[in-house]
PDB file of C-alpha atoms in Angstrom:
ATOM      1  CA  UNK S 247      24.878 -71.956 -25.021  1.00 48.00           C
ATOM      2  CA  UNK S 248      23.767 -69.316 -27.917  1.00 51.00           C
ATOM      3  CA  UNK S 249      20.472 -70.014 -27.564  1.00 49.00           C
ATOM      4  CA  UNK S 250      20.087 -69.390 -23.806  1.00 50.00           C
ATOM      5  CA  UNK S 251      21.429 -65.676 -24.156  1.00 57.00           C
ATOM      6  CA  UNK S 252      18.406 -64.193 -26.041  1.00 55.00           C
ATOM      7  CA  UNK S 253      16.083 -65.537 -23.273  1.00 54.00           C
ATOM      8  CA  UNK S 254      18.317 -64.236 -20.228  1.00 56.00           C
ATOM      9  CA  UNK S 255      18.571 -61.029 -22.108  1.00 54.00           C
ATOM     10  CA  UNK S 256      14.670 -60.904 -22.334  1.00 50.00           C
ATOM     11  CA  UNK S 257      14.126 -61.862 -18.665  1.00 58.00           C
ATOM     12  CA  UNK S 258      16.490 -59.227 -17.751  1.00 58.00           C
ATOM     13  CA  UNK S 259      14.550 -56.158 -19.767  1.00 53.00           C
ATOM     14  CA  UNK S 260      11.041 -57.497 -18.600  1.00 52.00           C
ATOM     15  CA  UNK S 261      12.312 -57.094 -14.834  1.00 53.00           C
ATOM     16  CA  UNK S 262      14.142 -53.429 -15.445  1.00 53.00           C
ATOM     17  CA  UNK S 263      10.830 -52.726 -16.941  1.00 53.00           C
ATOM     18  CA  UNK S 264       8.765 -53.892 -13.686  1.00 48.00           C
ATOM     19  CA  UNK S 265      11.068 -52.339 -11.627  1.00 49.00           C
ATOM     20  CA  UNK S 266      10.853 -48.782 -13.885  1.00 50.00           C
ATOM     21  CA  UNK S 267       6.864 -49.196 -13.653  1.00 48.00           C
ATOM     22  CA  UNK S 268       7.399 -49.167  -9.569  1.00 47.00           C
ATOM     23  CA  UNK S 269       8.981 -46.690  -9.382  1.00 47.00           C
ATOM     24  CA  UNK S 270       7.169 -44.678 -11.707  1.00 46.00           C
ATOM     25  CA  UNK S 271       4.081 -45.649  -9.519  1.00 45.00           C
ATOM     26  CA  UNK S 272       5.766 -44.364  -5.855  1.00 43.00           C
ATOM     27  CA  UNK S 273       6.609 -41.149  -7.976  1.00 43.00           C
ATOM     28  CA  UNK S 274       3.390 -40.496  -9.138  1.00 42.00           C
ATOM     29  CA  UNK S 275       1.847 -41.400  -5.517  1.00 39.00           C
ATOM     30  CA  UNK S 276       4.567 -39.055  -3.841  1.00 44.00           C
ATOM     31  CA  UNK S 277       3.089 -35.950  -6.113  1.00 49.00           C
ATOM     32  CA  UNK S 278      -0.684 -36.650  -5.918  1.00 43.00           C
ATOM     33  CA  UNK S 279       0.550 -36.731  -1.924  1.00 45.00           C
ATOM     34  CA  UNK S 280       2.125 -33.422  -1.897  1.00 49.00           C
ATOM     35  CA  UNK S 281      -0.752 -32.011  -4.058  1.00 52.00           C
ATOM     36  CA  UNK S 282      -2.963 -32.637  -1.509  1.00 49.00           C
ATOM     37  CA  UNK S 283      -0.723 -31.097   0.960  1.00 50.00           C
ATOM     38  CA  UNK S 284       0.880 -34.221   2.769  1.00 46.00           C
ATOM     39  CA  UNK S 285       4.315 -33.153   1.208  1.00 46.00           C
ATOM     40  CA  UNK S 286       6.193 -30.942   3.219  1.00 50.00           C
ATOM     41  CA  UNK S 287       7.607 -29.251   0.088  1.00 49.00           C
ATOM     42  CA  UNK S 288       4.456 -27.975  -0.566  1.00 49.00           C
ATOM     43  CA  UNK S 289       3.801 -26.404   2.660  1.00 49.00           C
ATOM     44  CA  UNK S 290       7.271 -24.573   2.277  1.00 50.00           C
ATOM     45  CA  UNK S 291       6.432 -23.169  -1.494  1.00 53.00           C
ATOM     46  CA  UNK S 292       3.486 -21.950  -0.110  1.00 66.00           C
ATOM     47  CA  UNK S 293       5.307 -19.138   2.519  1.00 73.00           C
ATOM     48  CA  UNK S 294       6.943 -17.971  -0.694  1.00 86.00           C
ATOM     49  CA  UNK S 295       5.279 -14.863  -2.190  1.00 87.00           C
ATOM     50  CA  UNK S 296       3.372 -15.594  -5.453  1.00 86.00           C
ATOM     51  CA  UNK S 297       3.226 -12.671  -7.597  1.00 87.00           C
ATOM     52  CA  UNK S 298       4.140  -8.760  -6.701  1.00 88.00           C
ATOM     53  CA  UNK S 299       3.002  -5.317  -8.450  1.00 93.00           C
ATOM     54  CA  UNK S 300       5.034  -2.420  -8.148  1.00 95.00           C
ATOM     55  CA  UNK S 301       3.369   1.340  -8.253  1.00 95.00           C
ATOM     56  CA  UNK S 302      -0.148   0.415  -7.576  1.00 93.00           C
ATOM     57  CA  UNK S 303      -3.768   2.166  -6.975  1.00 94.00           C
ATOM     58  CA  UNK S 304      -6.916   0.068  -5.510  1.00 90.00           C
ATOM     59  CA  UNK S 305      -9.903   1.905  -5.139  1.00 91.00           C
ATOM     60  CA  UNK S 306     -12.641  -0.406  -3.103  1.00 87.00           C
ATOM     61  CA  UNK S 307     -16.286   0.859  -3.287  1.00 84.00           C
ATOM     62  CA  UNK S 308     -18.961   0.262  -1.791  1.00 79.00           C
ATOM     63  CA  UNK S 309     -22.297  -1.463  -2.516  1.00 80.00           C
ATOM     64  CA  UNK S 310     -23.884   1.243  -3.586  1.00 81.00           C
ATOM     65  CA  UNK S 311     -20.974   1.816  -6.253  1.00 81.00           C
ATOM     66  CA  UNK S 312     -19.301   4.592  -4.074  1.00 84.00           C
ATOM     67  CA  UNK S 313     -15.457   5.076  -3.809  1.00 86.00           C
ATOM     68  CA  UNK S 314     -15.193   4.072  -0.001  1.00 85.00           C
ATOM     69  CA  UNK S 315     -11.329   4.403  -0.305  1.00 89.00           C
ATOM     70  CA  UNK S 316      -8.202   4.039  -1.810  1.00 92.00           C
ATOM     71  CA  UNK S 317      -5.088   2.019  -0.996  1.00 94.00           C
ATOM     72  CA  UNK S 318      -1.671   2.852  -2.916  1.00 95.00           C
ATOM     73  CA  UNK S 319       2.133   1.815  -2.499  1.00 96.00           C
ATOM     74  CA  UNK S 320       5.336   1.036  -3.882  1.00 96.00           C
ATOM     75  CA  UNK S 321       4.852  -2.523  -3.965  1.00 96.00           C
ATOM     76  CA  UNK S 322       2.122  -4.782  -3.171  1.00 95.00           C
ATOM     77  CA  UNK S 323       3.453  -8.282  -2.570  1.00 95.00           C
ATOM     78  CA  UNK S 324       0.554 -11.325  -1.752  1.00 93.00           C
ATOM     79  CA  UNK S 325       1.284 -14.025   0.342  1.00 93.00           C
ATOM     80  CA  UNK S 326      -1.100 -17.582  -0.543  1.00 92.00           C
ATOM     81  CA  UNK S 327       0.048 -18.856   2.959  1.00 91.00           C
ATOM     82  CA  UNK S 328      -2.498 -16.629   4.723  1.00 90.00           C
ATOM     83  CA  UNK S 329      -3.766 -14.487   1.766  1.00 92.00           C
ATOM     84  CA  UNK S 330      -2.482 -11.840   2.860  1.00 94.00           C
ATOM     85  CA  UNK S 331      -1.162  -8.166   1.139  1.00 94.00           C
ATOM     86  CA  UNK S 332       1.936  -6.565   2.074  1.00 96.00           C
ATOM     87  CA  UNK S 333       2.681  -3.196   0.970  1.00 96.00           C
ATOM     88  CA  UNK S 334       5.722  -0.814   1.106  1.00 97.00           C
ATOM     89  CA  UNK S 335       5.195   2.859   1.712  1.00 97.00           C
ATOM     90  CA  UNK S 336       1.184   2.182   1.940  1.00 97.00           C
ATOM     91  CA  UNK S 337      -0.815   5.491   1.401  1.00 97.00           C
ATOM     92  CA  UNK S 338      -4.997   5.054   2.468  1.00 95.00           C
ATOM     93  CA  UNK S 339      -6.667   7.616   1.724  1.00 93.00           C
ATOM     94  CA  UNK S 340     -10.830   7.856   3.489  1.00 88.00           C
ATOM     95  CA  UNK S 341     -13.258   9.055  -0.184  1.00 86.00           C
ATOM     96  CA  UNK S 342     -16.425   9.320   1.546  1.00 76.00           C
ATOM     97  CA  UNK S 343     -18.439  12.158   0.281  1.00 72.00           C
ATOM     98  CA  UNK S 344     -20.318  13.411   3.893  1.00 73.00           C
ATOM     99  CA  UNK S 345     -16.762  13.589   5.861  1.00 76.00           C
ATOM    100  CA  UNK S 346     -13.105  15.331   5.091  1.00 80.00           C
ATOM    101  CA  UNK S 347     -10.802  13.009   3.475  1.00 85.00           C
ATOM    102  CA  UNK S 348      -8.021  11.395   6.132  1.00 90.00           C
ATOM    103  CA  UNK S 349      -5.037  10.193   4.743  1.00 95.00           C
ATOM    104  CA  UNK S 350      -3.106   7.628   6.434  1.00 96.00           C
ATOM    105  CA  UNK S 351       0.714   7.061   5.442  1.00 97.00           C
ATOM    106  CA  UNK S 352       3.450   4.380   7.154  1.00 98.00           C
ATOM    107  CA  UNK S 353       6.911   2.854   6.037  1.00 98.00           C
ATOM    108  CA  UNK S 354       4.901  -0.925   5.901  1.00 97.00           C
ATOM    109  CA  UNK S 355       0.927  -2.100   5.602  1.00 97.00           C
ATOM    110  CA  UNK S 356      -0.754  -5.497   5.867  1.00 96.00           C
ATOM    111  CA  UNK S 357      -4.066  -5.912   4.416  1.00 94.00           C
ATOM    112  CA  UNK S 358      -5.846  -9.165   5.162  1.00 92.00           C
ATOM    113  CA  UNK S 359      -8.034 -11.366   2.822  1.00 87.00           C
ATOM    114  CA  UNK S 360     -11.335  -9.334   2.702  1.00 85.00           C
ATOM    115  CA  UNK S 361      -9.467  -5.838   3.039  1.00 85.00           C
ATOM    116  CA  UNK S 362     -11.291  -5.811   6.376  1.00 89.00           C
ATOM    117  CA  UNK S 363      -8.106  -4.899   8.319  1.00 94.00           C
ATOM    118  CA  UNK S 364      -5.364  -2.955   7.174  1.00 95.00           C
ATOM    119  CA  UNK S 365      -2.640  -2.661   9.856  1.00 97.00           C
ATOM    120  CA  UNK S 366       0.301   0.620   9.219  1.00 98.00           C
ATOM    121  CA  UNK S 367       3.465   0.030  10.673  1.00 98.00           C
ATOM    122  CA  UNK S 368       6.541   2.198  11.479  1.00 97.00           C
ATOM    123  CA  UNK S 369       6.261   6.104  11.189  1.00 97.00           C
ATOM    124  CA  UNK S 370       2.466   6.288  10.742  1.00 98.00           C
ATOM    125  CA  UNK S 371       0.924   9.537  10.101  1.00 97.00           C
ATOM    126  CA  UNK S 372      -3.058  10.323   9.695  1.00 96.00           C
ATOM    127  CA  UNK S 373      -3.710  13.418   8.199  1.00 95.00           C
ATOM    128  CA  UNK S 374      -6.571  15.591   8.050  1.00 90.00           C
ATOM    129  CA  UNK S 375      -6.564  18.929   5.954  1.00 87.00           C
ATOM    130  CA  UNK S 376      -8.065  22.059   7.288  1.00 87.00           C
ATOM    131  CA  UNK S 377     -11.791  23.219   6.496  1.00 84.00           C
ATOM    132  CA  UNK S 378     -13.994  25.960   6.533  1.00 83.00           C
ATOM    133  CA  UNK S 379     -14.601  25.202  10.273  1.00 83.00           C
ATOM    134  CA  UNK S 380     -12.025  22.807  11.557  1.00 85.00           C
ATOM    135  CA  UNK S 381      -8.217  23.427  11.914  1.00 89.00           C
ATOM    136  CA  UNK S 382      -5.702  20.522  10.540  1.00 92.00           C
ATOM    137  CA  UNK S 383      -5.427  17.616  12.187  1.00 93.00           C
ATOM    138  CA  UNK S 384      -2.500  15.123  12.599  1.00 96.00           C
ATOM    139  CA  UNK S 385      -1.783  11.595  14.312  1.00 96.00           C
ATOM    140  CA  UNK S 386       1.696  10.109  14.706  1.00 97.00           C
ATOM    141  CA  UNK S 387       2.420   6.395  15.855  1.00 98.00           C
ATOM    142  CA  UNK S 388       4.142   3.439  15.333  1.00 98.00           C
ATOM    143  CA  UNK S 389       1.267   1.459  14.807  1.00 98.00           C
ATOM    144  CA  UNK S 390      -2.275   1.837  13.667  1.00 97.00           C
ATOM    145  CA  UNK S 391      -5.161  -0.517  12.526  1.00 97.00           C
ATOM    146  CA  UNK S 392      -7.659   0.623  10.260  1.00 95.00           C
ATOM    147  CA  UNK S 393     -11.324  -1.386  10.227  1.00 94.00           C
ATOM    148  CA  UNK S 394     -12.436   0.259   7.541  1.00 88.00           C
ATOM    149  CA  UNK S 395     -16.175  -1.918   7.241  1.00 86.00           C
ATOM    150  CA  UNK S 396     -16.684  -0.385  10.834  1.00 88.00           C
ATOM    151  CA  UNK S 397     -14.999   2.893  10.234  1.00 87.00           C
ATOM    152  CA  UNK S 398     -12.771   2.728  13.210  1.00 93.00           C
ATOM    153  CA  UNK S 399      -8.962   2.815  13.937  1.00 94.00           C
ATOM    154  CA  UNK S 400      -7.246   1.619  17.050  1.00 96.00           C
ATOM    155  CA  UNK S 401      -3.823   1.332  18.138  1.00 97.00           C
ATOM    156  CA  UNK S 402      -1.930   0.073  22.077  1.00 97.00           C
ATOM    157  CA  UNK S 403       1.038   2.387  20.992  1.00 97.00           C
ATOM    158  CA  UNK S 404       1.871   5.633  22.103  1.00 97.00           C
ATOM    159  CA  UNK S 405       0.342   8.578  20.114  1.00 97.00           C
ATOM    160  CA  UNK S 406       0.805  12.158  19.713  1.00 97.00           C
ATOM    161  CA  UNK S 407      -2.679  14.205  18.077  1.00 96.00           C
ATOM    162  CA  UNK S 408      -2.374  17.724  16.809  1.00 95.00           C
ATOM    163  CA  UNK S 409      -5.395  19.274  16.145  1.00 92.00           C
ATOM    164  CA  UNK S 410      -4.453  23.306  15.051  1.00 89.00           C
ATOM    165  CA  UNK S 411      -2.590  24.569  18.134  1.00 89.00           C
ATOM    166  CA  UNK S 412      -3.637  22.249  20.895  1.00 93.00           C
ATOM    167  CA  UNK S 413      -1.886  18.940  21.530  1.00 95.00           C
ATOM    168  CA  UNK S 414      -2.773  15.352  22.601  1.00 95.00           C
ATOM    169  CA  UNK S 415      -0.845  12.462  23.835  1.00 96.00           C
ATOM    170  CA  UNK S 416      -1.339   8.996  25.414  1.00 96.00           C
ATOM    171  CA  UNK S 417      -0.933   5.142  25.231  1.00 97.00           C
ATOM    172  CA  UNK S 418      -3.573   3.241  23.420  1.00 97.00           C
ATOM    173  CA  UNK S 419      -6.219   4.834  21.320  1.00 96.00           C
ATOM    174  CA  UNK S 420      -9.600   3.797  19.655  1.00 96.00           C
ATOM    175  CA  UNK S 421     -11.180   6.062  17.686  1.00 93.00           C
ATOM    176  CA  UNK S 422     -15.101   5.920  15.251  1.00 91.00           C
ATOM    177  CA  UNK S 423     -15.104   8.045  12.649  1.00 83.00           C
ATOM    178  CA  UNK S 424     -18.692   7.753  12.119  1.00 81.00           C
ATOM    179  CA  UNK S 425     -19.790   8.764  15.639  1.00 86.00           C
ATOM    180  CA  UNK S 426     -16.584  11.121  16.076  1.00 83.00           C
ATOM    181  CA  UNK S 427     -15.666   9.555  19.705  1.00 90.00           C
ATOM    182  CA  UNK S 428     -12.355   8.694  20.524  1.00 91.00           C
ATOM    183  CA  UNK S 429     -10.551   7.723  23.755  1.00 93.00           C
ATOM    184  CA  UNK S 430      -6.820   7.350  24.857  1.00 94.00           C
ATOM    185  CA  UNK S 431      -6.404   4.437  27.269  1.00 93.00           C
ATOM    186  CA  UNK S 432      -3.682   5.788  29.605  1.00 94.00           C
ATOM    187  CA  UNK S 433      -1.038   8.198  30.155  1.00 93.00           C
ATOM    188  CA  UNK S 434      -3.048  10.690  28.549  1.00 93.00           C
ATOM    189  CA  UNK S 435      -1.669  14.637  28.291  1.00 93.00           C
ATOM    190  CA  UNK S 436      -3.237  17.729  26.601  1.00 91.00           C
ATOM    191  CA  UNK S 437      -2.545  20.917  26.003  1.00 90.00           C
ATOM    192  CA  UNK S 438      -5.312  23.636  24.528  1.00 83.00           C
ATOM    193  CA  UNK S 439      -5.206  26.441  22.787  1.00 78.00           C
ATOM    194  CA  UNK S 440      -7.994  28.114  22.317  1.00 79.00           C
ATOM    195  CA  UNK S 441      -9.243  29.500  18.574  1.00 71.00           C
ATOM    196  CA  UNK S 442      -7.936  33.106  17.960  1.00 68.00           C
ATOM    197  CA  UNK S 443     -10.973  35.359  18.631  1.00 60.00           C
ATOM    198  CA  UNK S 444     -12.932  37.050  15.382  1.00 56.00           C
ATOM    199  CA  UNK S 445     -13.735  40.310  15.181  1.00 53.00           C
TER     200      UNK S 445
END
């Protein structure tokens, strides 16, 4: 009887080995799976944000190696689901050298993946400082998408324009700041006041 034990004790490590091997094997195919995005746990990671930087400044110029604009915030936060930027308290401010410089202020921002849209949400403002020969100008909504590659903004939301003393409201607005055209879609109401006469 002694000398069976050492061979049942040998049969018995060979198959916990097999049996460690297989399931080492189903591991390994389960994480080359989800690496490849069959896993479900990967899809889920990938709706969490992956990094964050607080206090920032981006300046994008053009190709001509002009400032076209700058973006700033309290914190930029990227999600790798869709590649996308969210920002708290954005600030975008227009740098082109041939027009005024508009600044553009909301309580949220989303920029997309080639900082071709930036949409401003909640308490937008667009500000315009006064010149030599235009008065201040100023734009309140809830909502506002900037295009900056076209130069445009457009919003469906209600809107309120200041421009010195005169006054401009309606629903839905696109406006090209290149071409200086804008219309409001509907429920459009203006007040003017003329320029105080020189003497």
């Amino acid at each position: 009887m002694n000398g069976g034990r050492p061979s049942q004790r040998f049969s018995r490590a060979a198959l916990l080995a097999v049996c460690a091997a297989l399931a080492l094997g189903s591991f390994w195919v389960l994480e080359v799976m989800r690496q490849e995005g069959g896993g479900d746990a990967s899809q889920a990671a990938r709706t969490e944000p992956d990094y964050f930087v607080e206090n920032f400044t981006y300046v994008r110029m053009s190709k001509s190696g002009q400032a076209e604009y700058r973006v700033s915030g309290q914190q930029l936060t990227h999600l790798p689901a869709d590649d996308t930027h969210h920002i708290t308290f954005p600030v975008v401010t227009s740098l082109a050298a041939e027009q005024p410089p508009m600044t553009a202020r909301s309580e949220r921002g989303v920029v997309d993946r080639n900082s071709s849209r930036i949409e401003m949400f909640d308490k937008v403002s667009l500000s315009r400082a006064a010149t030599a020969d235009k008065p201040a100008m100023l734009l309140t909504t809830s909502y506002l998408l900037l295009l900056p590659d076209e130069d445009v903004m457009r919003t469906d939301k209600p809107v309120e324009i200041t421009v010195g003393q005169s006054r401009l409201t309606g629903t839905g607005m696109v406006a090209n700041n290149t071409t200086r055209q804008m219309e409001l879609k509907s429920d459009v109401d203006a007040f003017y006041q003329p320029p105080a006469a020189t003497r």
